[in-house]
XYZ file of C-alpha atoms in Angstrom:
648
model
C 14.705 -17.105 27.356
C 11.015 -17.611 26.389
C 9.969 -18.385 22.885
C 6.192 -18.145 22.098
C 4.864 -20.397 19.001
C 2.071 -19.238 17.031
C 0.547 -22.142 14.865
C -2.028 -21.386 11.809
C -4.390 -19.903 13.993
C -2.463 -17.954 16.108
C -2.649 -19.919 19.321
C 0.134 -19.515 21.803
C 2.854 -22.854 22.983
C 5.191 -20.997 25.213
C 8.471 -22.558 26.061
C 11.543 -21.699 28.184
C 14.989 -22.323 27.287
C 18.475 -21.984 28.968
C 20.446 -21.630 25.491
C 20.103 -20.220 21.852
C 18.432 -22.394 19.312
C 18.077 -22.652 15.331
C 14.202 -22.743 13.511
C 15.074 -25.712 12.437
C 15.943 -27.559 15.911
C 12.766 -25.791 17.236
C 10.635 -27.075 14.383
C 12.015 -30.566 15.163
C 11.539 -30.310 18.793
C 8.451 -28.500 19.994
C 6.271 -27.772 17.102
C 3.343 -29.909 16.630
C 1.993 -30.195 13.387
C 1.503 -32.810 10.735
C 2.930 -30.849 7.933
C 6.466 -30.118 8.853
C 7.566 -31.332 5.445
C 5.800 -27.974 4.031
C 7.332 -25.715 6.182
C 10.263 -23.632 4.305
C 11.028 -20.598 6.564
C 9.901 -18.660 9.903
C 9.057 -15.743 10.962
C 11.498 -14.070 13.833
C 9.458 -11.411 15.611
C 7.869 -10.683 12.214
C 10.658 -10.837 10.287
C 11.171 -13.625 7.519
C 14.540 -15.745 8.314
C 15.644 -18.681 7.079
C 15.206 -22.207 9.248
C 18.787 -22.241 10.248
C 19.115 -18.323 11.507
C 19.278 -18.265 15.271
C 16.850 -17.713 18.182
C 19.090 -16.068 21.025
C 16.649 -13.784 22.466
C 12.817 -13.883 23.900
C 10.625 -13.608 20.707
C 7.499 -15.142 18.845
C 8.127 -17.125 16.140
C 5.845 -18.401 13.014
C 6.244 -20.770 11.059
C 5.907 -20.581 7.298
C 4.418 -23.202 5.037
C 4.526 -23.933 1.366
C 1.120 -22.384 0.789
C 2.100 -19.141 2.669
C 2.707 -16.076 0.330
C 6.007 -15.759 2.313
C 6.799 -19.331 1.738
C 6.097 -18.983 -2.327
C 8.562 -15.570 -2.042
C 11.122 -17.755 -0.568
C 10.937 -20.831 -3.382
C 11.058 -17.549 -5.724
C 14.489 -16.275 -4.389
C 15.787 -19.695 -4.000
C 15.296 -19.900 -7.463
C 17.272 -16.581 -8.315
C 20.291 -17.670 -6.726
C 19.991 -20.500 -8.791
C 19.623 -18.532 -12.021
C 22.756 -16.117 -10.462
C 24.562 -19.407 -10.438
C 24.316 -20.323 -13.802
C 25.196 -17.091 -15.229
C 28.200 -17.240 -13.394
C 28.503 -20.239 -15.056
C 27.191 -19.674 -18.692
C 28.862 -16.463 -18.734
C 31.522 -16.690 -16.779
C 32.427 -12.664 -16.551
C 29.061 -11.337 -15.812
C 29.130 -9.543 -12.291
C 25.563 -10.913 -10.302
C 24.298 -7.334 -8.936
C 21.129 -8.637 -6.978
C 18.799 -11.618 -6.670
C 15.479 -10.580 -5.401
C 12.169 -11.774 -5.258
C 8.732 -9.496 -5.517
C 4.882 -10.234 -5.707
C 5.395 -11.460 -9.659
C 8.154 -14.228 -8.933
C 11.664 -13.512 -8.770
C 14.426 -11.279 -10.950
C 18.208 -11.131 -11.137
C 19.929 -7.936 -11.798
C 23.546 -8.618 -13.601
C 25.831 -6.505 -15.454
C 27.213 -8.283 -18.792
C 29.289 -6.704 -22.031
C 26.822 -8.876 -24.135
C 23.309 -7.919 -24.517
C 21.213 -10.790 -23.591
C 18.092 -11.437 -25.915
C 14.645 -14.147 -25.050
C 16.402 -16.987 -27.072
C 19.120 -16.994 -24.466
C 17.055 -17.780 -21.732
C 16.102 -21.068 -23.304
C 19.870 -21.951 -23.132
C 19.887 -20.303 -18.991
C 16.688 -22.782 -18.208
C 18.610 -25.999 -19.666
C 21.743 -25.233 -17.528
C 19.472 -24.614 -14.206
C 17.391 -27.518 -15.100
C 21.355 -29.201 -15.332
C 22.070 -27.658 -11.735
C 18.165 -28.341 -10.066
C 18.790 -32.165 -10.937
C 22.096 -32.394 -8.750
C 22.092 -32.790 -5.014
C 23.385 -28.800 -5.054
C 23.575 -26.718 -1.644
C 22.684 -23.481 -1.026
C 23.725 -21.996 2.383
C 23.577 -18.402 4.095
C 26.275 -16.453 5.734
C 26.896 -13.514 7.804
C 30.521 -11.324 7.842
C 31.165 -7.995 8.943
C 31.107 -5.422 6.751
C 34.991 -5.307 6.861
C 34.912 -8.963 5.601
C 32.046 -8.904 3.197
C 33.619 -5.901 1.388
C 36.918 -7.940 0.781
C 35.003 -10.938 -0.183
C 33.123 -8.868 -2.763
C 36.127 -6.932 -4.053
C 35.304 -7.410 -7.478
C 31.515 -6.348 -7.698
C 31.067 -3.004 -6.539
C 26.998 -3.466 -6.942
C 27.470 -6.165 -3.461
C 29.940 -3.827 -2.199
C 26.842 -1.008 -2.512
C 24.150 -2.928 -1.318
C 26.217 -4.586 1.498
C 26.953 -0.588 3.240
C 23.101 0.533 2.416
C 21.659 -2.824 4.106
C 24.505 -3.552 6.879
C 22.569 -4.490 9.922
C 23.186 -2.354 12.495
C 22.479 -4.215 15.653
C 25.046 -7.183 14.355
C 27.197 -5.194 12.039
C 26.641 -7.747 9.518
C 26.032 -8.580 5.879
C 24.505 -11.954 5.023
C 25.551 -13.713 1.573
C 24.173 -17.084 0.229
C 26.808 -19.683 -1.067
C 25.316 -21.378 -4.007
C 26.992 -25.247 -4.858
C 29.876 -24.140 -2.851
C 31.287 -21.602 -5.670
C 28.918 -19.131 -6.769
C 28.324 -16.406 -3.680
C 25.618 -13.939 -4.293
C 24.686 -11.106 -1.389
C 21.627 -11.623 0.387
C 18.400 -9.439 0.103
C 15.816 -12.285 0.791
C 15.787 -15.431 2.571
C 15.613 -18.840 0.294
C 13.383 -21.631 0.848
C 15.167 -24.669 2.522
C 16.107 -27.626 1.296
C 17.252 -26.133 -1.987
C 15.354 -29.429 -3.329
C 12.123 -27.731 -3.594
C 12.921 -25.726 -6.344
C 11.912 -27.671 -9.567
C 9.520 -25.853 -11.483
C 10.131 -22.623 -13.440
C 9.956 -20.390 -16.154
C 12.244 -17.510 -17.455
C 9.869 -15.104 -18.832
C 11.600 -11.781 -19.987
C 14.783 -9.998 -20.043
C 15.001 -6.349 -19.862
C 17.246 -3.246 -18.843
C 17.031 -2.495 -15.005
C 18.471 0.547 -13.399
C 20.959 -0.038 -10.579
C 18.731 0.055 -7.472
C 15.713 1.507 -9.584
C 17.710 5.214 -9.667
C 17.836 6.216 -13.686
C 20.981 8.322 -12.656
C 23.008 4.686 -12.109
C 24.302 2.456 -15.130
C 21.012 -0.097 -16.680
C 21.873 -3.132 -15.968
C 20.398 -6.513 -17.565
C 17.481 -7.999 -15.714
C 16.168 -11.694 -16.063
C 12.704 -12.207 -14.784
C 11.187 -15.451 -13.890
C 8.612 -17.380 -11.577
C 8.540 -20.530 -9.862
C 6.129 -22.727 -8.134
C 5.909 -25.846 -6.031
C 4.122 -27.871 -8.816
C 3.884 -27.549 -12.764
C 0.082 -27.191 -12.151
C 1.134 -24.285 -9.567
C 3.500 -22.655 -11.943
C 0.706 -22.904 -14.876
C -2.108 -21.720 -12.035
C 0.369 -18.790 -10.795
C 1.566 -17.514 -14.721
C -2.279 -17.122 -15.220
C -3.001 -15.223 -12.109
C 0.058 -12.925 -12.568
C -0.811 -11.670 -15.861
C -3.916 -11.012 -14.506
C -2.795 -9.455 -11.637
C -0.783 -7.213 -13.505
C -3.531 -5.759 -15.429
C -5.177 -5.334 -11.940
C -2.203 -3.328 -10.807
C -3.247 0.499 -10.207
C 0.650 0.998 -11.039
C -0.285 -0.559 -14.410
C -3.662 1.197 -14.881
C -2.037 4.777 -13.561
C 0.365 4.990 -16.030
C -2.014 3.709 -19.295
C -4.903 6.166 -18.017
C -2.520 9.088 -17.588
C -3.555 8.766 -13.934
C -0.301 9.645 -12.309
C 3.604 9.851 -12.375
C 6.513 9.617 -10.327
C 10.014 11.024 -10.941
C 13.565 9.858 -9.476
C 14.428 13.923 -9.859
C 11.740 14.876 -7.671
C 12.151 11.803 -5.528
C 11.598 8.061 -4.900
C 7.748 7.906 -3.326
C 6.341 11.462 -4.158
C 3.357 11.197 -6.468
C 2.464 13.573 -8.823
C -1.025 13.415 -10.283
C -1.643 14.179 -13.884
C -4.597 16.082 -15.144
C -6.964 13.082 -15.168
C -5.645 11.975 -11.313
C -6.456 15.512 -10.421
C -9.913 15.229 -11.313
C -10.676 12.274 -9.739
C -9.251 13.301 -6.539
C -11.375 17.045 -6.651
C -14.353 15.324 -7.278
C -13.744 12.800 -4.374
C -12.777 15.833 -2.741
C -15.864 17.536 -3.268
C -18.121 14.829 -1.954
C -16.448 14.059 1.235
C -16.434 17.713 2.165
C -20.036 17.910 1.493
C -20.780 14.845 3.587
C -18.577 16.013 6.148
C -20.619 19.330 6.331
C -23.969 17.013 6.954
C -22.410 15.214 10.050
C -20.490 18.721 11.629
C -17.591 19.165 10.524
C -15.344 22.151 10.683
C -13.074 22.739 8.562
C -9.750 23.465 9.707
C -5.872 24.103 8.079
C -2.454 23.658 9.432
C 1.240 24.324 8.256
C 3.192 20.680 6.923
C 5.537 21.903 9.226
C 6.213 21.109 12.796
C 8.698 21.661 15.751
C 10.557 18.868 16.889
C 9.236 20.215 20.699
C 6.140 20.083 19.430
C 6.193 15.747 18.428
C 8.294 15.177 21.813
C 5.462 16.456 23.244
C 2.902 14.470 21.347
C 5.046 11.781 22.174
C 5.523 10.973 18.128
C 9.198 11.858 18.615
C 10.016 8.686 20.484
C 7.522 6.112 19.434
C 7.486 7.367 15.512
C 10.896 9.128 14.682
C 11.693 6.527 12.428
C 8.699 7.302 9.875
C 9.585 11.068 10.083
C 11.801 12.647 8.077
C 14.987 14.601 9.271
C 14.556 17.709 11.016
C 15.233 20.858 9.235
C 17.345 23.180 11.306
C 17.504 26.873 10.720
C 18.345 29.779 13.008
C 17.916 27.221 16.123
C 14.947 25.987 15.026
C 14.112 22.371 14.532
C 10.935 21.550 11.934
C 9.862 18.157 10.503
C 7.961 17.331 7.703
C 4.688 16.769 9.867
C 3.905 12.865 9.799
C 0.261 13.819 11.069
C -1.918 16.340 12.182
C -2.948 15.322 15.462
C -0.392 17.622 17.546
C -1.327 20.581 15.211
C -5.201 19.936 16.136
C -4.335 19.544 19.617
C -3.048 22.800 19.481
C -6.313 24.381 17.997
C -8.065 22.851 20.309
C -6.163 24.335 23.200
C -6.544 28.242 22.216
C -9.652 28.528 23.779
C -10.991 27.206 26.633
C -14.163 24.712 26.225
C -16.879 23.794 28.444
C -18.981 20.787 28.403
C -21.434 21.800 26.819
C -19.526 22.681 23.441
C -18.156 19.327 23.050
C -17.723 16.891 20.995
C -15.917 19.607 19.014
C -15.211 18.183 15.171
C -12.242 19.158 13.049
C -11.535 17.733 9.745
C -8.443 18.724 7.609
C -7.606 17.297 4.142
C -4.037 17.289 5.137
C -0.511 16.993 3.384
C 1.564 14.623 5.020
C 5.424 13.514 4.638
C 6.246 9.967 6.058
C 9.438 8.201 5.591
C 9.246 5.056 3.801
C 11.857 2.500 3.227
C 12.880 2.800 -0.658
C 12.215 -0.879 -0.937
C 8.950 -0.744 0.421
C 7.667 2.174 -2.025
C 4.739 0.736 -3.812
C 3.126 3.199 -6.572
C 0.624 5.221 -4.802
C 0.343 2.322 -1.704
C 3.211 2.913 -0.078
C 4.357 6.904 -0.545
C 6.359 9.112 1.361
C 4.199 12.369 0.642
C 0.038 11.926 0.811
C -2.927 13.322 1.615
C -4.818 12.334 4.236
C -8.859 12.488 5.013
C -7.656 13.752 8.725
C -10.284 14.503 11.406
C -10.079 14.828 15.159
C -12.795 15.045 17.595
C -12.873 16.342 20.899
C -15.423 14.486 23.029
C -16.665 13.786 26.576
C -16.130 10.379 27.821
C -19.740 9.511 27.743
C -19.703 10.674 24.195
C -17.764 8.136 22.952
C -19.543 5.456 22.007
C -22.212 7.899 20.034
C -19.279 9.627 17.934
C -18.001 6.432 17.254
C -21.313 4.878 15.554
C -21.567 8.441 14.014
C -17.668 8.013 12.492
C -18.657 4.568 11.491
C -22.010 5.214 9.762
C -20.014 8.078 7.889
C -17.631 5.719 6.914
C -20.267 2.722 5.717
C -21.768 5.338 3.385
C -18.978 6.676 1.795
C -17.544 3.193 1.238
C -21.049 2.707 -0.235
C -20.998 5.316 -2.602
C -17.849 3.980 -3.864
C -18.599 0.739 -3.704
C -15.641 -0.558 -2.282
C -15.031 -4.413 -1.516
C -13.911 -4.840 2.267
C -11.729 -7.975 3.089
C -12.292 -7.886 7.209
C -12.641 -5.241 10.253
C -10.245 -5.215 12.741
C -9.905 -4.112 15.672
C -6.201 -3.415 16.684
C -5.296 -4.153 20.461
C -1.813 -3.795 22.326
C -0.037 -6.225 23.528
C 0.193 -5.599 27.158
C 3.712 -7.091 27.523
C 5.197 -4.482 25.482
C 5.660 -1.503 27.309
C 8.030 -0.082 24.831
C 5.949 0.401 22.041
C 2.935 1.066 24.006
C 2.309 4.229 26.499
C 2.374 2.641 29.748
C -1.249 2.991 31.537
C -3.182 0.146 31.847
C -6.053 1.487 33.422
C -6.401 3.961 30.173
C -6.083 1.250 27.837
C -8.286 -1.588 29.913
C -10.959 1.302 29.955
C -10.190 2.295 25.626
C -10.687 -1.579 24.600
C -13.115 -2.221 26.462
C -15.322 0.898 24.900
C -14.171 -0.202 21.621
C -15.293 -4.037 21.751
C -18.389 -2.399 23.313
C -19.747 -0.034 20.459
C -18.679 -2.771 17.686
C -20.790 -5.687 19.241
C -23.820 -2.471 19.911
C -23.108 -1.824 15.851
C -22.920 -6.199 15.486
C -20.168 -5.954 13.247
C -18.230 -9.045 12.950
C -14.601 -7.859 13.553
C -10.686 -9.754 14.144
C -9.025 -8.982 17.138
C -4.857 -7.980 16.117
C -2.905 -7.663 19.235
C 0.050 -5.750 19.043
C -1.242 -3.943 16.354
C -2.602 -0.557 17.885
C -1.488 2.577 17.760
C 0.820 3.964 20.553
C -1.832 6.010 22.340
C -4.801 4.043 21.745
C -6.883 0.906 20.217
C -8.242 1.244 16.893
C -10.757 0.228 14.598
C -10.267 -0.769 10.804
C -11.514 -1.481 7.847
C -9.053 -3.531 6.103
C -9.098 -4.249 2.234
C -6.851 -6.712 -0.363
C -4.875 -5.056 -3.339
C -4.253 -6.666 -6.782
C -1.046 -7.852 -5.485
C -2.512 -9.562 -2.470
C -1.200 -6.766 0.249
C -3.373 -6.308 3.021
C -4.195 -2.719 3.505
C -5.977 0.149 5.773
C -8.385 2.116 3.942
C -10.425 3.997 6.572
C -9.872 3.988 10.467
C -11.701 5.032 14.060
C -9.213 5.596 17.062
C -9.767 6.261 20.495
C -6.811 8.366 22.420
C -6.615 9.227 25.895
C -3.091 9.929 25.836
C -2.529 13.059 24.024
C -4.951 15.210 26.216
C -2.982 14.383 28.808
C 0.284 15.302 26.826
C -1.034 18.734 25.507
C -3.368 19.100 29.088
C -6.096 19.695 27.041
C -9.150 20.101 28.946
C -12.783 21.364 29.348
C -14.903 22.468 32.273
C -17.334 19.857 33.374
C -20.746 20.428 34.821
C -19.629 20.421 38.370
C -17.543 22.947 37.108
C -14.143 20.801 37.128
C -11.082 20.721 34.662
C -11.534 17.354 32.922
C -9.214 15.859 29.854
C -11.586 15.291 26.969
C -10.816 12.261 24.750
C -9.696 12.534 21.199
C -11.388 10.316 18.305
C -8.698 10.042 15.573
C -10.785 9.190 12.092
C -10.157 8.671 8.753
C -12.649 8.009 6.320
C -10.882 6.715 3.258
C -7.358 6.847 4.516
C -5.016 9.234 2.088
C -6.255 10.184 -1.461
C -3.293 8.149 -2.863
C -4.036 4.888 -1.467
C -7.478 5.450 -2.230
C -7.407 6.255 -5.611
C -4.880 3.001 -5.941
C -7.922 1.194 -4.764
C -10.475 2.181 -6.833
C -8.126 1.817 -10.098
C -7.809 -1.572 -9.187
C -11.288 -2.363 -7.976
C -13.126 -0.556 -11.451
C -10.319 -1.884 -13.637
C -9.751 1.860 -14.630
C -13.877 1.822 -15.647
C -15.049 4.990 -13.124
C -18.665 5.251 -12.641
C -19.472 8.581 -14.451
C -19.272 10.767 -12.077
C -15.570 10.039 -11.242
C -14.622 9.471 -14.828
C -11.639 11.926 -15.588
C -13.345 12.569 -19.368
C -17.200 11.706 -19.301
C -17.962 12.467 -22.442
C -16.317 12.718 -25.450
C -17.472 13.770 -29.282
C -16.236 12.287 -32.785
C -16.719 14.506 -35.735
C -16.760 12.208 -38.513
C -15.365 14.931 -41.005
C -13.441 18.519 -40.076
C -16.270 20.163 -41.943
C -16.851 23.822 -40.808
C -20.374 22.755 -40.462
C -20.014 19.021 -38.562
C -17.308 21.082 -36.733
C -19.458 23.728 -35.087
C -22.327 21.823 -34.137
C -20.013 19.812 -32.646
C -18.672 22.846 -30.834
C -22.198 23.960 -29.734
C -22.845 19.999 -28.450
C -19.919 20.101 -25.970
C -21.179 23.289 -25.058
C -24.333 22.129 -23.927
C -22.539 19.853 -22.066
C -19.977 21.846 -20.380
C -22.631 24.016 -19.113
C -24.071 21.477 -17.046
C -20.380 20.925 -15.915
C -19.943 17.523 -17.810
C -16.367 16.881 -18.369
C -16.683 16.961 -22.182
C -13.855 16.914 -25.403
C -13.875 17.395 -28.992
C -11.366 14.931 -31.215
C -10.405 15.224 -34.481
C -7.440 14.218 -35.593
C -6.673 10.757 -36.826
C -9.362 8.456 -38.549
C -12.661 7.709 -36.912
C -11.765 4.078 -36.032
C -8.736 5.061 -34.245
C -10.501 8.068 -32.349
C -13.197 5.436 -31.329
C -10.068 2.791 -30.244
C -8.392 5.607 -28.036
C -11.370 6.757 -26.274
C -12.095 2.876 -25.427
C -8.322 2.701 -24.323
C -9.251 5.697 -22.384
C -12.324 4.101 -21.116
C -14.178 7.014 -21.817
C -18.161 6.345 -20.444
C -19.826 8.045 -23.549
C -19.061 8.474 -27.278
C -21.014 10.710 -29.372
C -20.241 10.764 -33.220
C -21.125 13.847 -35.243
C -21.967 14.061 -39.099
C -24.159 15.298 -41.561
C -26.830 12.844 -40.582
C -26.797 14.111 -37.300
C -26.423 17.765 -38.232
C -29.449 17.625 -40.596
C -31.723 15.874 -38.065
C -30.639 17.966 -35.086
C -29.399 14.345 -33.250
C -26.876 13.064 -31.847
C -25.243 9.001 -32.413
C -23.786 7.585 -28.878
C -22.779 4.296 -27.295
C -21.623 3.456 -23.890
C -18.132 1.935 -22.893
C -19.936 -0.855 -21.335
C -22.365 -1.312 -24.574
C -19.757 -0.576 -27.468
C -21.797 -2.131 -30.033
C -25.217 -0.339 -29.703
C -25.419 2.921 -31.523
C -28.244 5.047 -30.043
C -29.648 8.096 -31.654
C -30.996 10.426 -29.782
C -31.388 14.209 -29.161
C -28.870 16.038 -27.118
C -30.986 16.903 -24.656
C -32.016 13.602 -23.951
C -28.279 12.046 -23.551
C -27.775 15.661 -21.347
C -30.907 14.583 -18.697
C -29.814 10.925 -18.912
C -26.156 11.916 -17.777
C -27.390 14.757 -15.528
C -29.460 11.941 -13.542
C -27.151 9.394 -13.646
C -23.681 11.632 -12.347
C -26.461 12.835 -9.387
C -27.169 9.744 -8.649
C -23.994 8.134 -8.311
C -23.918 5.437 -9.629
């Protein structure tokens, strides 16, 4: 079998061997690198195991250091087994539901008679400190299902999790063994040697519903984070709380932003009235840009045949992002995944000639993807969005111009919202893999090439990602960081020369030949979900005006019939020139003023007899909060007029 090694920078040590072998032994053996000590897991074709899980088959491996987020995650869940442990031993009839770690440190779900409270974690920290300072083992695993049912006989929440999360190519379920006595089911990997974990703090413990589903019993959760160093730990705590009032999740539900419910199901967003503004007025401005670069507007069911995705070619190199199909009276629909097929079909109901290409169609599209419940992250990771879809039909020597004209679309927008990008990428395939990729070299030679041309044309400095394209075709994206350190797509430029030839879409050439068009897949900020998760955690919640949800809103000082209707009459002003605008008047004026700085409301007016008599008005700015200005309303009305046009 071959094994490739990546070090830190990617670079390729190939190696051939006649018999299976542990990370561990391969660390050992053929890995260079002066900092073995720090390495505490690897990566198994992508997948995080721990140094003693086997390598039986050709793959790539990567090792993971110390510094690694993946390496931190595992010193985490190594330190949750710990804390399972002495529960187990604290309190001896608790039943350990699940150890997990997640971007905030680790948790541990248990179920307990007692009711836990914070001064009992002080006695949990002295007995793992008891347990950290002994020469304790912890060790991984793997039964069949058969086995690991018996094993966990008495704790139904294993016996659960063991039959949702049974590995279906091995027909196993991994456990880890804590100190030879405690056995906990495994839904991580832990940091080896069990040594490393020293450092840690307890911070909360709360009710937790059984897998996150309200309908099962609330369990007891502990909460905790560890580090590599007590200057780590102290570093980390600090960046975590931060972090969490970074987290769009965080800033959604304090800003009335939006909601999800279990009822309705795990990963379908539902915006409130304030998320519903934002996205229409981000709606509004991308359709008018889309109208200055020729666009046309086009609309398509959420529905599609299951023919219809074989054909596209979805159906075998997607399936297991789509959701089930429905079958009625012979028919078999999916929840459509994309557009692409749908546009392809447009496309195809008339025939084109050379001349009327490239041929734009844009589509602010509902989409339904299938997304592991564990990987469901607020409005990051959904199962339902909406996507800023286009496709464009071009000529082959039309390429490269569509693409600077995608990009420049793209750079503008971005602009507008002044959105921090980590890197560009440009996503290539990796020509060994003939399974994930369509097999045509000559296509794909001539679709990277074209790429890597217009991007050093445009001078963009960009990272090269093979293996990450798409199926049909390289593409080219703009890649940003969240709060919680995920790496994400925000807006994208594909090239495909695959589905014309799926569909046989075609156009008559000026030698008056059938000839397959290509198809630029673009997307200028990605879905309106993960968007809007971006700019709440890139503003902090603060919108420029002319996104802000409320832009205005007005204090009476007194519910006066007199402070009242000019009051009235100010916000109608206002309204009139289609400034988002509210009147508040219950609750004291120091409160009102609080809530709409809670609210993060851009401008405050206050209304009283001073301002009645003189015809004024008394504002301040969220940013400013401690300079009254009095002014007249028509001068606060041109000063928000300008600055909601402008857009800044």
């Amino acid at each position: 079998m071959e094994v490739k090694i990546l070090d830190e920078k990617n670079r390729i040590n190939s190696i051939k061997l006649n018999q299976s072998i542990t990370g561990y032994d391969l660390l050992q053996k053929y890995y260079q690198s002066k900092d073995k000590s720090q390495i505490v897991a690897f990566f198994l074709n992508d997948k995080v195991h721990d140094l003693f899980a086997k390598i039986s088959n050709d793959a790539t491996v990567k090792f993971i250091f110390q510094k690694d987020v993946e390496g931190w995650k595992t010193l985490n869940y190594g330190c949750a087994l710990v804390l399972a442990y002495a529960i187990k031993k604290v309190y001896p009839e608790a039943i350990i539901a699940l150890a997990n770690n997640n971007d905030y440190g680790f948790y541990l779900d248990f179920d307990y008679k007692k009711q836990l409270k914070q001064e009992d974690l002080q006695q949990l920290s002295f007995e793992m400190n008891k347990i950290l300072n002994t020469n304790f083992p912890i060790t991984r695993g793997c039964q069949d299902l058969t086995t690991t049912l018996d094993i966990y006989q008495d704790n139904p929440y294993a016996q659960e999790y063991a039959k949702l999360n049974l590995n279906q190519l091995t027909n196993q379920v991994c456990s880890y063994l804590i100190n030879n006595k405690v056995r906990v089911i495994a839904s991580s990997v832990a940091a080896y040697p069990s040594q490393l974990i020293k450092h840690f703090q307890l911070t909360s413990i709360t009710g937790a519903y059984w897998l996150g589903n309200e309908k099962n019993k609330q369990l007891q959760r502990i909460s905790g984070i560890a580090d590599w160093t007590k200057e780590q730990l102290v570093a980390k705590m600090h960046e975590i709380t931060v972090r969490r009032n970074q987290d769009h999740r965080f800033l959604g539900k304090k800003l009335n932003i939006f909601m999800f419910n279990d009822d309705v199901g795990r990963g379908l967003p539902m915006f409130l009235p304030n998320g519903m503004t934002i996205k229409k007025v981000i709606q509004e401005y991308l359709w008018e840009q889309e109208f200055k670069w020729d666009y046309q507007e086009v609309a398509t069911p959420v529905l599609g045949s299951v023919e219809l995705y074989k054909k596209s070619g979805h159906w075998d190199h997607y399936r297991e992002n789509m959701f089930s199909p429905i079958v009625k009276d012979n028919e078999q629909l999916v929840l459509r995944p994309m557009t692409c097929p749908h546009h392809c079909m447009i496309y195809q109901s008339i025939p084109h000639s050379y001349r009327d290409l490239p041929i734009r169609m844009s589509e602010h599209a509902l989409l339904y993807r299938y997304e592991a419940s564990g990987a469901l992250t607020g409005l990051e990771r959904v199962r339902s969005m909406e996507l800023t879809d286009s496709h464009i039909f071009v000529r082959p020597d039309q390429m490269k111009e569509e693409f600077k004209r995608c990009y420049h679309l793209i750079a503008d927008v971005l602009k507008t919202f002044n959105i921090k990008i980590d890197y560009l990428s440009l996503s290539l395939r990796d020509p060994k893999d003939n399974e994930k990729y369509f097999p045509d070299n000559e296509m794909w030679d001539k679709a990277e090439q074209a790429l890597r041309e217009v991007l050093d044309e445009l001078k963009l400095k960009y990272q090269e990602m093979v293996g990450e394209a798409a199926f049909y075709g390289p593409k080219f994206d703009v890649q940003i960081k969240t709060a919680l350190g995920h790496e994400i797509t925000i807006s994208t430029i594909q090239f495909d020369f695959l589905l014309p030839k799926r569909f046989n879409l075609t156009y008559i050439d000026n030698q008056n030949q059938e000839k397959h068009p290509v198809i630029v897949h673009r997307g200028i900020i990605g879905t309106y979900e993960r968007f809007i998760a971006t700019l709440l955690e890139q503003t902090q919640g603060v919108f420029p005006l002319w996104l802000a949800p409320k832009q205005l809103v007005i204090l009476p000082i007194n519910d006066s019939e007199e402070v009242i209707g000019y009051s009235s009459m100010i916000q109608q002003a206002f309204k009139a020139k289609n400034i988002r605008t509210s009147i508040i008047v219950n609750e004291t004026l120091g409160k009102r003023i609080k809530t709409a700085h809670e609210e993060k409301i851009p401008y405050i007016v206050v209304i009283g007899k001073k301002e009645l008599n003189n015809k004024k008005i008394t504002y301040h700015t969220y940013q400013d909060q401690k300079h009254d200005l009095v002014v007249t309303k028509d001068v606060l009305l041109k000063k928000m007029v300008k600055e909601i046009a402008g857009k800044k």
